mmCIF file of C-alpha atoms in Angstrom:
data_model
loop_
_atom_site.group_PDB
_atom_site.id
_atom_site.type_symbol
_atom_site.label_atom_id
_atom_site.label_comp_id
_atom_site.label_asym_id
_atom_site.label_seq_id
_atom_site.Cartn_x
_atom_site.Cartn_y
_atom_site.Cartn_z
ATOM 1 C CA UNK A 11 92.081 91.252 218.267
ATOM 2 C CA UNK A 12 88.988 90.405 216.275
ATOM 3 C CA UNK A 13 88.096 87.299 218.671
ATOM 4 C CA UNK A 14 88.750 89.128 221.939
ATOM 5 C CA UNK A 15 86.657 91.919 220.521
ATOM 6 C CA UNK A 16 83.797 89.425 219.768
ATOM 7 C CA UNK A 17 83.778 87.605 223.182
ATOM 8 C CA UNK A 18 81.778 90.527 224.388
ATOM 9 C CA UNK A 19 78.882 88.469 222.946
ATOM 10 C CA UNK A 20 76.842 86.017 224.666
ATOM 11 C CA UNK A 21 75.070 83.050 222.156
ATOM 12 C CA UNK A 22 72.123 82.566 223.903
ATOM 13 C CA UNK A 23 70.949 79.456 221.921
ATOM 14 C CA UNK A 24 73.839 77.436 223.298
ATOM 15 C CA UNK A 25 75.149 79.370 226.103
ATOM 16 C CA UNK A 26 78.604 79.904 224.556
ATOM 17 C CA UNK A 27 80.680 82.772 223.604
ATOM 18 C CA UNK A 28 82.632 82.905 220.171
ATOM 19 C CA UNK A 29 85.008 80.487 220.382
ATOM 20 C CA UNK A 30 82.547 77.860 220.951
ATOM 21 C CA UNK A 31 80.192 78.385 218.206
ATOM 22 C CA UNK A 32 79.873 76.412 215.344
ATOM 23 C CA UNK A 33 75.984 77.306 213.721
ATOM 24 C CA UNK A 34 75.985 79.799 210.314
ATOM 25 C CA UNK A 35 73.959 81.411 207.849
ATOM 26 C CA UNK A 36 73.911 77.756 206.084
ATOM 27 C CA UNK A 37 73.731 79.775 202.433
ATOM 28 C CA UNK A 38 75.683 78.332 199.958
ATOM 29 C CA UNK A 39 78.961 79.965 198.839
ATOM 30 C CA UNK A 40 78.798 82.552 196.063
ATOM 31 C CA UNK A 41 80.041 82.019 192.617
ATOM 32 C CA UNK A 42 82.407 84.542 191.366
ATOM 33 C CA UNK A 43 81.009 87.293 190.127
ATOM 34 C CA UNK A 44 80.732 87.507 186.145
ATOM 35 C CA UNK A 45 83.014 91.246 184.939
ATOM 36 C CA UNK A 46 81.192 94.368 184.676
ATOM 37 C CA UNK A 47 81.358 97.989 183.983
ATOM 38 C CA UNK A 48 82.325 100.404 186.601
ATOM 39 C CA UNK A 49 80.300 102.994 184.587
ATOM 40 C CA UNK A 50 82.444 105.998 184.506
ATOM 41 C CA UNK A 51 82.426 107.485 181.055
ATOM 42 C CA UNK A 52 85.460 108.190 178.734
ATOM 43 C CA UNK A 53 87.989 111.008 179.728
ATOM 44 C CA UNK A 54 85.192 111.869 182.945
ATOM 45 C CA UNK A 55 87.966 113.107 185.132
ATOM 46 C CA UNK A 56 87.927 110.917 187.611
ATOM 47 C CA UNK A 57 91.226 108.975 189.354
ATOM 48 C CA UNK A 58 90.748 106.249 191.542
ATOM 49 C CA UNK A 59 92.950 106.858 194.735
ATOM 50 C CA UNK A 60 90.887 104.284 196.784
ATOM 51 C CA UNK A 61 89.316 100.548 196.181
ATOM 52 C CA UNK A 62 88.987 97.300 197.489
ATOM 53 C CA UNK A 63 87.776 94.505 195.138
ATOM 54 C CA UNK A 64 87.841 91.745 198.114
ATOM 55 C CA UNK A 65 90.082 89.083 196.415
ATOM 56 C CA UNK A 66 91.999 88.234 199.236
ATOM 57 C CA UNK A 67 90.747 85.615 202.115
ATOM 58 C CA UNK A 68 90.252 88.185 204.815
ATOM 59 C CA UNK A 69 89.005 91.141 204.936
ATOM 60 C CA UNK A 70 91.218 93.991 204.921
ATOM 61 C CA UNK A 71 91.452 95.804 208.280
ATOM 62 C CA UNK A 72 93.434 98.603 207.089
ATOM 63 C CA UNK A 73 90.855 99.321 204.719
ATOM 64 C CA UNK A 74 88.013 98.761 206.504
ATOM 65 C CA UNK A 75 86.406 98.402 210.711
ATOM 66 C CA UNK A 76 83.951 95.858 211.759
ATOM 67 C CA UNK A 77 81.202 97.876 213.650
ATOM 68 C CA UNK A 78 80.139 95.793 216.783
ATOM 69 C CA UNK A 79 76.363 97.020 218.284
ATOM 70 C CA UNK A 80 73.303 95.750 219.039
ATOM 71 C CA UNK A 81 70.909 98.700 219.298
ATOM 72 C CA UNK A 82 69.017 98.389 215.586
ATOM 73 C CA UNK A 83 70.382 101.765 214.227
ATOM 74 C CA UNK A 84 67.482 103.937 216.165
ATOM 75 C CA UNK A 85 65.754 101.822 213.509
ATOM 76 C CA UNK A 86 63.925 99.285 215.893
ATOM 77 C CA UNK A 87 65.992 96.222 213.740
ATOM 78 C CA UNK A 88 66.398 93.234 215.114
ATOM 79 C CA UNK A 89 70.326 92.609 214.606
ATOM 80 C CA UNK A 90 73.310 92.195 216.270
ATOM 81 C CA UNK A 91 76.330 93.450 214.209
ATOM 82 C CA UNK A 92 78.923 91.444 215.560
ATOM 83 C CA UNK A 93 82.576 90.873 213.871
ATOM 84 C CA UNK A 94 81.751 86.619 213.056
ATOM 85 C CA UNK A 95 83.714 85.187 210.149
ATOM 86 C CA UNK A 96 79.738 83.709 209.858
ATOM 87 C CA UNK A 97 78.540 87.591 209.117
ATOM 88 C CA UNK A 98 81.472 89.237 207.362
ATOM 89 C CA UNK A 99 83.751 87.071 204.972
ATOM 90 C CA UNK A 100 85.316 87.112 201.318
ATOM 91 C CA UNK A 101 84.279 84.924 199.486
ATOM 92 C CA UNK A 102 85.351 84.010 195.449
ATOM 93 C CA UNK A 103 86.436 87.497 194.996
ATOM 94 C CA UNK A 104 83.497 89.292 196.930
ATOM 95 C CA UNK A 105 82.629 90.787 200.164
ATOM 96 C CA UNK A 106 79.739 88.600 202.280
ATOM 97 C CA UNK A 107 77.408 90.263 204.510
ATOM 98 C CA UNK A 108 75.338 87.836 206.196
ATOM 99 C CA UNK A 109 72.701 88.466 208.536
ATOM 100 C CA UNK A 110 70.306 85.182 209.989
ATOM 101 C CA UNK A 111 68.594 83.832 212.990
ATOM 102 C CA UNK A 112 70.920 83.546 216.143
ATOM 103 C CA UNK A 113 70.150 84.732 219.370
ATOM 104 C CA UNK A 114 73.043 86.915 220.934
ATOM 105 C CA UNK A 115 73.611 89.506 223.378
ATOM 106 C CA UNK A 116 76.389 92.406 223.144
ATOM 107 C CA UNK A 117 76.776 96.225 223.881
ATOM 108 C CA UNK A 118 74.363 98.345 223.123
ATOM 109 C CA UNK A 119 76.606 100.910 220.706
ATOM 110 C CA UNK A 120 79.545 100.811 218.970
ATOM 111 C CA UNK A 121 82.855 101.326 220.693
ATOM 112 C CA UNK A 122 83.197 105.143 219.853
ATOM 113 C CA UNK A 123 79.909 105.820 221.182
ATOM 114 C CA UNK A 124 79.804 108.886 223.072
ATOM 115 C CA UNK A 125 78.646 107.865 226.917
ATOM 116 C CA UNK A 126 79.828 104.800 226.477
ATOM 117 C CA UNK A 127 78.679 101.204 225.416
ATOM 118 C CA UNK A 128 75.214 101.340 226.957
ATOM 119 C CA UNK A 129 73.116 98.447 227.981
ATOM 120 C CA UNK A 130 73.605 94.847 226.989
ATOM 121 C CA UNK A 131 71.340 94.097 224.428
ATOM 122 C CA UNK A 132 69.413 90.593 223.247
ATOM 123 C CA UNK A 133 68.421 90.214 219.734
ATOM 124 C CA UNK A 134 67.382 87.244 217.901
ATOM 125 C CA UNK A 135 69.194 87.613 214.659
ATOM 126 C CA UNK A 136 73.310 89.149 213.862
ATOM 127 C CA UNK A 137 74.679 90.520 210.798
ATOM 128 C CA UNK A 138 77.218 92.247 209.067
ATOM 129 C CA UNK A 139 78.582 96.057 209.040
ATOM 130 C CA UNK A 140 81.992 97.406 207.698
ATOM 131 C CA UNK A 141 82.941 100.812 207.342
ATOM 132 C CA UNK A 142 86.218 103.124 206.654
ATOM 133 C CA UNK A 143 85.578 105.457 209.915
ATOM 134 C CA UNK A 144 88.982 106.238 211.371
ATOM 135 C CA UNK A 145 90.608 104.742 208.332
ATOM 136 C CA UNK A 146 89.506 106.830 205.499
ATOM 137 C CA UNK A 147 87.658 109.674 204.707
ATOM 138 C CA UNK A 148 87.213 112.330 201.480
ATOM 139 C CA UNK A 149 85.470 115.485 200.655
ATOM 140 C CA UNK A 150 84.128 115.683 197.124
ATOM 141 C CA UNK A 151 84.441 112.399 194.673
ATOM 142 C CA UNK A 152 82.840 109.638 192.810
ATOM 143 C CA UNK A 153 82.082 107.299 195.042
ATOM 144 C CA UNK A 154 80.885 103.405 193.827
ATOM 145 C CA UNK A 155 80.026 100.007 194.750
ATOM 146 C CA UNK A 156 79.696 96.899 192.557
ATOM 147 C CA UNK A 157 76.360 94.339 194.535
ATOM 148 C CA UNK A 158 73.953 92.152 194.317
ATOM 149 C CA UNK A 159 71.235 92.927 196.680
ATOM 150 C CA UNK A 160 69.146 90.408 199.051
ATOM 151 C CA UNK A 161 65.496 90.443 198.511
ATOM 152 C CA UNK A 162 62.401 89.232 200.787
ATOM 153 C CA UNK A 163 60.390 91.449 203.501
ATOM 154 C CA UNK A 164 62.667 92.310 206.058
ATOM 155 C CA UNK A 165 65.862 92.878 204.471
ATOM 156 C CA UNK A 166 67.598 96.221 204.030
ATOM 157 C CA UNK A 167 71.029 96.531 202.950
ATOM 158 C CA UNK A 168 73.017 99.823 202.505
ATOM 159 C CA UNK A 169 75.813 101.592 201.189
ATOM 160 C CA UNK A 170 76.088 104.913 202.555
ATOM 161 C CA UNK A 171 78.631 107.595 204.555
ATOM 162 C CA UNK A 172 78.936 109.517 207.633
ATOM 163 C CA UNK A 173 80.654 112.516 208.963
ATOM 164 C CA UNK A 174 84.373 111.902 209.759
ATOM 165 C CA UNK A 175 83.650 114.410 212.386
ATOM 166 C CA UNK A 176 80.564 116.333 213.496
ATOM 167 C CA UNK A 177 81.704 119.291 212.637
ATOM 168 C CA UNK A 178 77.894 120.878 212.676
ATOM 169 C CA UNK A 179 76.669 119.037 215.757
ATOM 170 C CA UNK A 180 74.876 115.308 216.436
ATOM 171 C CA UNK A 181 73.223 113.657 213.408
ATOM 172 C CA UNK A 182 71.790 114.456 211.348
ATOM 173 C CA UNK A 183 73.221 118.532 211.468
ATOM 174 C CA UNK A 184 76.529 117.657 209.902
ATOM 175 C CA UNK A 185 74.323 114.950 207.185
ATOM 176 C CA UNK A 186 74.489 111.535 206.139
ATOM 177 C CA UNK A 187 74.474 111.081 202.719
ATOM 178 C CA UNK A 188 72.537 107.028 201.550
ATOM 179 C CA UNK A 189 74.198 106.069 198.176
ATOM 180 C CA UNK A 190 71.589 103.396 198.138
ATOM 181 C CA UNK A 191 69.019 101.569 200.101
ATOM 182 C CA UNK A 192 66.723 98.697 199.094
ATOM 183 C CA UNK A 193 64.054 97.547 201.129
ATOM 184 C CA UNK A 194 62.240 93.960 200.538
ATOM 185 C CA UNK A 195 63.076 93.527 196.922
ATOM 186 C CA UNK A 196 60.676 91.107 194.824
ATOM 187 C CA UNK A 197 57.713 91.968 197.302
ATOM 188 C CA UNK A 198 54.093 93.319 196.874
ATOM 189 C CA UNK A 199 54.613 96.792 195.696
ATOM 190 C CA UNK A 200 51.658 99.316 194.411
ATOM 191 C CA UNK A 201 54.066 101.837 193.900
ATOM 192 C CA UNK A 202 56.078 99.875 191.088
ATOM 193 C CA UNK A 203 56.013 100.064 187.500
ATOM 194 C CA UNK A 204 54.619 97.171 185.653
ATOM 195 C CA UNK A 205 54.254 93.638 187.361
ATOM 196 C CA UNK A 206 57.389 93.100 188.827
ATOM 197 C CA UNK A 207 56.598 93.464 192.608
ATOM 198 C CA UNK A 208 59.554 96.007 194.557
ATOM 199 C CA UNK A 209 62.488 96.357 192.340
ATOM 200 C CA UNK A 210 63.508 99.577 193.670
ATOM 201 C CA UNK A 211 66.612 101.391 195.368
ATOM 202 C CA UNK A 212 67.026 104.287 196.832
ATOM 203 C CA UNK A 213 69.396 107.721 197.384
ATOM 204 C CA UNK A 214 68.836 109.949 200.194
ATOM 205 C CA UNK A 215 70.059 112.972 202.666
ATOM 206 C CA UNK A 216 69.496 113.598 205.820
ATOM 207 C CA UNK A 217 70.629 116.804 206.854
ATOM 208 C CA UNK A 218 68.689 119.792 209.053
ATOM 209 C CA UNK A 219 68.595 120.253 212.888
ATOM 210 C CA UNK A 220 70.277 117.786 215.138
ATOM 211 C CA UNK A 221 67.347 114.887 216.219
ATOM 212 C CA UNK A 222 64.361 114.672 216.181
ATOM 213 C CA UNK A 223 64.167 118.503 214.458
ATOM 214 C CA UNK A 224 66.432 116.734 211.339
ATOM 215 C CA UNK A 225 64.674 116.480 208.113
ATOM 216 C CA UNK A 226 65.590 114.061 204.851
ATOM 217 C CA UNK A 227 64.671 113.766 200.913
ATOM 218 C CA UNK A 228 65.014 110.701 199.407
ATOM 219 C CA UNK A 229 64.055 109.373 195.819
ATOM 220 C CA UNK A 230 63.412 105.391 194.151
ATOM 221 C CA UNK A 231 63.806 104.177 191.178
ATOM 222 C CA UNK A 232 63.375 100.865 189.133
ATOM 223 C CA UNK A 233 66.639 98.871 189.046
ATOM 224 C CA UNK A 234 68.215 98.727 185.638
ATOM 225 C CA UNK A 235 67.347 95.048 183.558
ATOM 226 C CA UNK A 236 63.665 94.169 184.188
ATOM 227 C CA UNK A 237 62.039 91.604 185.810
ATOM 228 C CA UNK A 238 65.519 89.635 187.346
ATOM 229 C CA UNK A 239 67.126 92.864 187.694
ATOM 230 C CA UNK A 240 67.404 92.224 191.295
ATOM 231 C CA UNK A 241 68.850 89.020 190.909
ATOM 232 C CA UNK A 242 71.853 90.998 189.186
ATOM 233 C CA UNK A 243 74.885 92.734 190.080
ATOM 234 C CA UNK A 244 74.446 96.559 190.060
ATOM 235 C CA UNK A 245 76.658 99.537 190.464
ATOM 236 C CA UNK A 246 75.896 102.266 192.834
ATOM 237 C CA UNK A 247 77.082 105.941 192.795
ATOM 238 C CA UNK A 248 76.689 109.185 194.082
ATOM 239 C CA UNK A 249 79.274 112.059 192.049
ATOM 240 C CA UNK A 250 79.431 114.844 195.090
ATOM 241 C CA UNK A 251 81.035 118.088 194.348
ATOM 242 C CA UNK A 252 80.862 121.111 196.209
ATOM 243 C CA UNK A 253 77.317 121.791 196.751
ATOM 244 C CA UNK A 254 75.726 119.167 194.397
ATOM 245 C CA UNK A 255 75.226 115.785 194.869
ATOM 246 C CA UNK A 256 74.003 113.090 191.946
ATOM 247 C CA UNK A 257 73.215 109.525 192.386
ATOM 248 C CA UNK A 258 73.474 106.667 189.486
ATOM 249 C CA UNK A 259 72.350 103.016 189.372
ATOM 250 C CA UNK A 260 74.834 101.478 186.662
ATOM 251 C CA UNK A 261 75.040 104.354 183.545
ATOM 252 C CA UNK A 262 71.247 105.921 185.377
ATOM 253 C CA UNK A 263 71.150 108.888 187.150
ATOM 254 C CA UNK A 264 68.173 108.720 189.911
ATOM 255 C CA UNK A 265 68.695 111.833 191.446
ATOM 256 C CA UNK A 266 70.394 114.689 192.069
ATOM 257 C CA UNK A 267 70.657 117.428 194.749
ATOM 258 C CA UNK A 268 71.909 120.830 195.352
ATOM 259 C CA UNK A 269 73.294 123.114 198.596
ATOM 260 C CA UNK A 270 70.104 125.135 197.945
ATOM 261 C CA UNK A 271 68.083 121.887 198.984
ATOM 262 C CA UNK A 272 70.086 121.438 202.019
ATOM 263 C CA UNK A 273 71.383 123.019 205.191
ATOM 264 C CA UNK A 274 72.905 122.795 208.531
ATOM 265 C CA UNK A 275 70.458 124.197 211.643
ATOM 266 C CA UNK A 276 74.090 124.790 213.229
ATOM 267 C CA UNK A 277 75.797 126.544 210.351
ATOM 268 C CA UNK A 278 75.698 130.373 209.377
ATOM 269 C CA UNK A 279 73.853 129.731 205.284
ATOM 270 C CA UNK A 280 76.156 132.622 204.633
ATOM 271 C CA UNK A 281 79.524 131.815 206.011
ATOM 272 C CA UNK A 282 78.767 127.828 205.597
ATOM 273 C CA UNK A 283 76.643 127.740 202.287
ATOM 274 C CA UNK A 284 77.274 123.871 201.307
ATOM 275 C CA UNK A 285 76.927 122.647 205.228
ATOM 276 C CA UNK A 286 76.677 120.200 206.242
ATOM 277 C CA UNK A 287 78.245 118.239 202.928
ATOM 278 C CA UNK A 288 81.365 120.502 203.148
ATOM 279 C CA UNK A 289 83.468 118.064 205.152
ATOM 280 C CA UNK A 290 85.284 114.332 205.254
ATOM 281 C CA UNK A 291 82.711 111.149 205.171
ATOM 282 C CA UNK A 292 83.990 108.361 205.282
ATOM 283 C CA UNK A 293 81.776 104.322 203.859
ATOM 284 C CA UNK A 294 79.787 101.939 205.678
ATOM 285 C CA UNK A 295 78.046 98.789 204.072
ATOM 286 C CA UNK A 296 75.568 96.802 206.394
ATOM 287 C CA UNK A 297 72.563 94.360 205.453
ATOM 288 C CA UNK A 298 69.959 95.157 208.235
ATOM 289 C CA UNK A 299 67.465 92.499 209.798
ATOM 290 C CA UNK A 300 63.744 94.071 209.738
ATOM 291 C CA UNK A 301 63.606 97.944 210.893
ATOM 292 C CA UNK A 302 61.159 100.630 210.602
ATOM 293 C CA UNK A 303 61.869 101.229 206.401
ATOM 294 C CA UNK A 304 61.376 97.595 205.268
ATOM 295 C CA UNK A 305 58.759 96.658 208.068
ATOM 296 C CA UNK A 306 56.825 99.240 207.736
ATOM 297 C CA UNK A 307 56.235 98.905 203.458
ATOM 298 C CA UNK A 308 55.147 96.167 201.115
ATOM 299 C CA UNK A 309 53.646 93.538 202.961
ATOM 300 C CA UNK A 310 54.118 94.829 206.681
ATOM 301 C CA UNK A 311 55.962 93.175 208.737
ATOM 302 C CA UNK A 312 58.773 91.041 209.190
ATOM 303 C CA UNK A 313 59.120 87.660 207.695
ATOM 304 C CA UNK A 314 61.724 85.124 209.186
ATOM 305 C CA UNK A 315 61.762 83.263 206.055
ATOM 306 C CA UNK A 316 63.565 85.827 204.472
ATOM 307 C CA UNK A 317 66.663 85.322 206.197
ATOM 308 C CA UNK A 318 69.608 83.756 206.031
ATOM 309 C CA UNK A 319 70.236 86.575 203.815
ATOM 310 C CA UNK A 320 73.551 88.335 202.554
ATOM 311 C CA UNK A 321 74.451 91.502 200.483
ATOM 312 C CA UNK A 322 77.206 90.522 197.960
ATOM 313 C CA UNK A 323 80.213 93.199 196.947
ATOM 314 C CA UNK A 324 82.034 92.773 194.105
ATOM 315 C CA UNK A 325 84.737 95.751 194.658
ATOM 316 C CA UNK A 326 83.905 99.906 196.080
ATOM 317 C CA UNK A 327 85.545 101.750 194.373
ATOM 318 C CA UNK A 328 86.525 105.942 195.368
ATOM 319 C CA UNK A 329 87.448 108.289 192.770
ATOM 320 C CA UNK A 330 88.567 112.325 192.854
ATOM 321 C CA UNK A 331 88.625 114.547 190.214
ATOM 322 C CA UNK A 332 92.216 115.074 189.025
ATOM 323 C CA UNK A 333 91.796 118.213 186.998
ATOM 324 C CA UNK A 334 89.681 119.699 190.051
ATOM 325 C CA UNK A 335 90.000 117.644 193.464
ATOM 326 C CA UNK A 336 89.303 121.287 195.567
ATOM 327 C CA UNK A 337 85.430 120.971 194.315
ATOM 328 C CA UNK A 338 84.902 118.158 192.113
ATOM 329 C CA UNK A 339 82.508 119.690 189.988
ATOM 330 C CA UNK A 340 84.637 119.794 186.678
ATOM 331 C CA UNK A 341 84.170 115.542 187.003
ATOM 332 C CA UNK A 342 80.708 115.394 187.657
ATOM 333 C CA UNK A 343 78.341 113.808 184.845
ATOM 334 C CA UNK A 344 75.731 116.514 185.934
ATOM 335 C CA UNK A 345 77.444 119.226 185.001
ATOM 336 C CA UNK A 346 78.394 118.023 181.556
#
């Protein structure tokens, strides 16, 4: 299935489909990753009933999708996700997202794109995307990923969640939710603290009308650790109950929102009043090439000497409140 699936891309450097292609990333393999904290606190609450910590040789696809699409997110990046064991492998116990230079052309949207495929698309470089849609989905829960993050202009990896269904209308009316974003870490940055160049991530909604009347907040922070902290393996969060939402980087919380900073331009505030994050999301993790966020901060710009690049995942991890798994608030660190 996964190499009939893939055949729908053309390698234009050589003129041959999937079966023929033998060029990579060319990055080294990982080392296993040292054992860390999963940062929950003592007697929290919170019972995993979801996880995958990636020690097999393949990745799981009862767990987890490989999105196939070449038209940059709306973001103007210049990848190809496509389902390669070159862009998505395990690795020593870890999930590899790889994106680099190769140029390819495939379908403009995923499969379930409403309207169909689209266009064929060129782009110069493919990558990685997984993601739980159709698979798994929750309302309310703690909600974690063990990485290390890529760094350089022009990369852009994620961990973040979509409706299950669209239950207020087209994005972004029934939300996304970002549990992080990093954009070009270890570049020029006149925002940071101290000397360290960009050594933030990021949480975020997006939430509001459908597009282009949607609306988003976001908030960065310094990764945990200093000066290497981006060479590091970090743990990121969000704790989402009914009508708050709280973000952590390892034991840190970065932010935190609540249904009174939100809404749904397709819900009834009264009938609705936690819409659009009232409803099943399920997990995606990508590592985008270029794209508005990281091309348009730092330096400017793209830099092709950024990539081959790859976002490293240790395990993601899903937790529910057992003593209150209709709202999740009685788990949530915030409301301590």
């Amino acid at each position: 299935m996964r190499l009939a699936a893939s055949l729908a891309f053309l390698v234009l450097a050589s003129c041959q489909t999937l079966s023929g292609v033998t060029t990579g990333s060319g990055l080294p393999l990982p080392p296993e990753p040292s054992d860390g904290s999963d940062f929950i606190l003592p007697a929290s609450g919170w019972n995993l009933v979801w996880s995958d910590e990636f020690e097999g040789a393949f990745l799981d696809h009862s767990k987890w999708e490989v999105e196939e699409s070449c038209w940059g997110g709306g973001n103007d990046e210049r990848q190809c996700y496509v389902d390669w064991p070159e862009t998505v492998q395990l690795a020593n116990g870890q999930l590899r997202l790889i994106g680099y230079r190769q140029t390819v052309s495939g379908p403009q949207y995923p499969h379930e794109w409403e309207g169909g495929r689209g266009e064929t698309v060129q782009q110069s470089y493919v990558s990685g995307k997984v993601r739980t849609r159709g698979l798994a989905d929750w309302t309310y829960g703690r909600f974690a990923a063990r990485m290390r993050l890529p760094s350089g202009q022009g990369t852009w990896p994620a961990f973040w969640m979509l409706p299950a269904d669209n239950t207020y209308g087209p994005w972004a009316a029934s939300g996304e939710i970002d549990i992080m974003e990093a954009v070009n870490l270890g570049e020029v940055c006149d925002e940071c603290p101290f000397d360290e160049g960009e050594n933030r991530s990021s949480g975020a909604l997006h939430f509001g009308g459908e597009w282009p009347d949607n609306t988003h907040d976001v908030n960065f922070e310094p990764l945990p650790g200093g000066p290497d902290a981006g060479d590091r393996f970090h743990v990121f969060a969000v704790e989402w109950g009914e009508g708050q939402i709280d973000w952590y980087v390892d034991d840190n919380q970065i932010f935190s929102m609540s249904a009174e900073d939100w809404y749904s331009g397709n819900a009834d505030p009264d009938a609705f009043p936690n819409a659009p994050f009232d409803q099943p999301f399920y997990l995606m993790l990508n590592l985008a090439v270029g794209g508005g966020l990281s091309e348009d901060n730092n330096r400017g710009g793209f830099d092709p000497d950024s990539f081959p690049a790859e976002l490293l995942v240790d395990w993601v991890r899903v937790y529910q409140c057992e003593e209150d798994p209709e709202t999740g608030r009685a788990c949530m660190h915030g409301d301590e």
